[in-house]
Amino acid sequence: FTGEVRCEAPNNKLDKFTGTLTLRGEKYALDNEKMLLRGCTIRNTEWCFGLVIYAGPDTKLMQNSGKTTFKRTSIDRLMNVLVLVIFAFLALMCLILAIGNGIWEHEKGYYFQVYLPWAEGVNSASYSGFLMFWSYVIILNTVVPISLYVSVEIIRLGNSFYIDWDRKMYYPLNDTPAQARTTTLNEELGQIKYIFSDKTGTLTQNIMCFNKCSINGKSYGDVYDMSGQRIEINENTEKVDFSYNQLADPKFAFYDHSLVEAVKLSDVPTHRFFRLLSLCHTVMPEEKKEGNLVYQAQSPDEGALVTAARNFGFVFRARTPETITVVEMGETKIYKLLAILDFNNVRKRMSVIVRSPEGDLTLYCKGADTILYELLHSSCDSLKEETTEHLNEFAGEGLRTLVVAYKNLDEDYFQDWIRRHHEASTALEGREDKLSELYEEIEKDLMLLGATAIEDKLQDGVPQTIETLAKANIKIWVLTGDKQETAMNIGYSCNLLNDDMDDVFIIEGSTSDDVLNELRNARKKMKPDSFLDSDEINIQFGKSSKKPKILPDEQANGVYGLVITGHSLAYALEGNLELELVRTACMCKVVICCRVTPLQKAQVVELVKKYKKAVTLAIGDGANDVSMIKTAHIGVGISGQEGMQAVLSSDFSFAQFRYLQRLLLVHGRWSYIRMCKFLKYFFYKNFAFTLVHFWYGFFSGFSAQTVYDEWFITLYNLVYTSLPVLGMSLFDQDVGDCWSMLFPQLYVPGQQNLYFNKMVFVKCMLQGIYSSLILFFIPYGAMYNTMRSDGKAIADYQSFALMAQTCLLIVVSVQIGLDTSYWTVVNQFFIWGSLSVYFAITFTMYSDGMYMIFTASFPFVGTARNTLSQPNVWLAIFLSITLCVLPVVGFRFLKAQLKPTPSDKV
């Protein structure tokens, strides 16, 4: 290679490339059409010469890739903070008891050494207190929930299996079950506030169908009966027979026979219409077998239009850089391709200039109606009115529409134009502006041919799913690479946008100042008293600080939607407008971002994570959604038409968008509630268990004597209380799955994090402290100077210890019974089984036989049978249970009556 390539610096813009190739003294334009991005596949090419422009991290794919972060739930982060708080609380308790020991030894113990001598090496009360501090750290360490993390992982694993096993999320057509690809994020599914969704392949099937068209003022596509009444098309409606065309696509279905008749009768506008569809595109054909054509299209829309032309007798057969081969009504024709006038977001149209075999020069153009109508010849006014009526009908049915037009060109003018076009296309500076001027110059005085209407079929249940999620107070943002009209059409057809909205704002400014003004005007209209301009926000919310402040939720006065183009979004994200963007967008019920790059998708998600205290979920089906899926708190992949990259990067996956509502409203909500109930109960039972030691310290000379038998301490978390709480955490449901779907409002408490937070933890702590007071002082008072019914003494340490631990275990078992909403055989077995195991082990360990075999290990000989046979002991146990449980029952009863939760109402 002895030439030179000059091009722009590495960047992440997938739709743009500017460069020039100098070879043998000639200059050639390099644009996006000449670029092969990493990961692309070359088709229909035997060989080619290539030159690497960008490599490694400079490639556009790598420039668009997001960094992988380890995802943790908000409950995980809160648990870590609470464990630190508990450590501080443990240190405080040990300090109090150590000080108490120092005082007691100084005042009493010093004179008591004849009976209780100090340990060897202890020569002062203060040193004794220092040692007791560490003794109490060992005794009271059960307040620190070491086993909590293991139990949490078991619960998450179990709830992940429920997602995998859910038959209502299984898609039989391609044998795809739902899959939990991580086991650490389940409960966060019950707290989602924002959903960021791709459009094509996620909301839609990514299968486009040519549905209707308007040609020369006549609409085609509807079917009428003999009386002229329109017939609803269904599977029984007779399809057009394309058997006369050997190259027709057998999967293509059309029902209006009059269009085929017009083609067969060689109607000139109809032939010109389908000729345009077969020429004006960037589709690549693949013909592995004779007559078996497969089209590779950049967009499914183009594929659908070319397929329609193919079936109606204008078959696009082959393409080279200079020619397009079309089989027109059985006759093969080769058109010379002289220029392609690319589609972009500003032009919103695409044109080709071709020379027919007869030598005629023609420009064929297709694009958005709003743009193309401005370019039509004045002689088309009456036809334009008729076509507009048809377009309105098509748009009303949610179809994607395009207008098509043509223009015959003068040879001399074209030769001059193509020379100027070559100069502009090889310019390194201002290339786009120069080309745009030339395109506008030649795309004038076009002759209108008609319009096309394509249906991008929504996936089943998408409108209903979006409606349900909106009722659950979940805001949905659609981030798509499609153009604005397409995105908005789908927005209306799937209930994201509707006519009942107060307004839909379209942000399409071409400068940062324009974008700023449009965002501010939108916010002022939504909330006229909306406070603070951008500078004041920066001061109040700490724009310059490393960790930005969370923006408050602002409610709009009405229901609004926001549509922003990728060009405007780039200004909002890269400049200092991100606060304006997030404030305005978050006041809207629906946000649609169109023409966005994969990196911009991730940046939008990051923006909401940065400024809003909300859990985000991203859902997509293609490789361009991977960055977004990795950035969001929860990433969901749809296994659809675009491969498995999204699924492989996701946390959860399934085959259809409609399964998202079951994942969130049923599995997510249940997982969140179960985890919150588990944490509340776990902290409560640990505080109630451990703090009894604390109170006992004041009655035992702060001597670090344990209240309970050492075997009970060992088995309490391991055997007696482990299974009941796991049973509740794996099986509990406040309402059934059908009710969860029927009443999406039940999801709201999870978004507000009402079921477990710092305040709930403090309440659990206070309840545990209260229970520990009851569990110490009632057995203590009942045992104090007490006699058995046969006159023998029962007021001893071992009897007190047994009574206290029995009270404790029954109280925490009753508490979990109160916390359980959904009783199963497993719950019953675990709770009654744990109590039965306790009494069986207790009577066995405190028996004469165990004492005879292991004298040192089981010193509580005969305590169980001597103590638990006394009626006054059981009366004291009943009193302890009543005093511990009655406030909880009373509070819950009054709360349900006076301030019921949504689930209470359901």
GROMACS .gro file of C-alpha atoms in nm, residues 65 121 160 239 306 328 370 518 540 542 641 658 734 736 799:
model
   15
   65SER     CA    1  -1.809  -0.044   2.617
  121GLY     CA    2  -0.213  -1.225   8.793
  160SER     CA    3  -3.353  -1.747   4.240
  239LYS     CA    4  -5.423  -1.403   0.111
  306VAL     CA    5  -3.764  -0.447  -0.036
  328GLU     CA    6  -3.880  -0.637  -1.303
  370THR     CA    7  -4.306   1.635   0.720
  518GLU     CA    8  -3.605   2.378   2.567
  540GLN     CA    9  -2.728   2.391   4.643
  542GLY     CA   10  -2.293   2.041   4.515
  641GLN     CA   11  -3.340  -1.204   1.726
  658ARG     CA   12  -4.429  -0.913   2.920
  734ASP     CA   13  -4.847  -1.153   5.199
  736GLY     CA   14  -5.085  -1.444   4.612
  799SER     CA   15  -3.332  -2.376   8.726
   0.00000   0.00000   0.00000
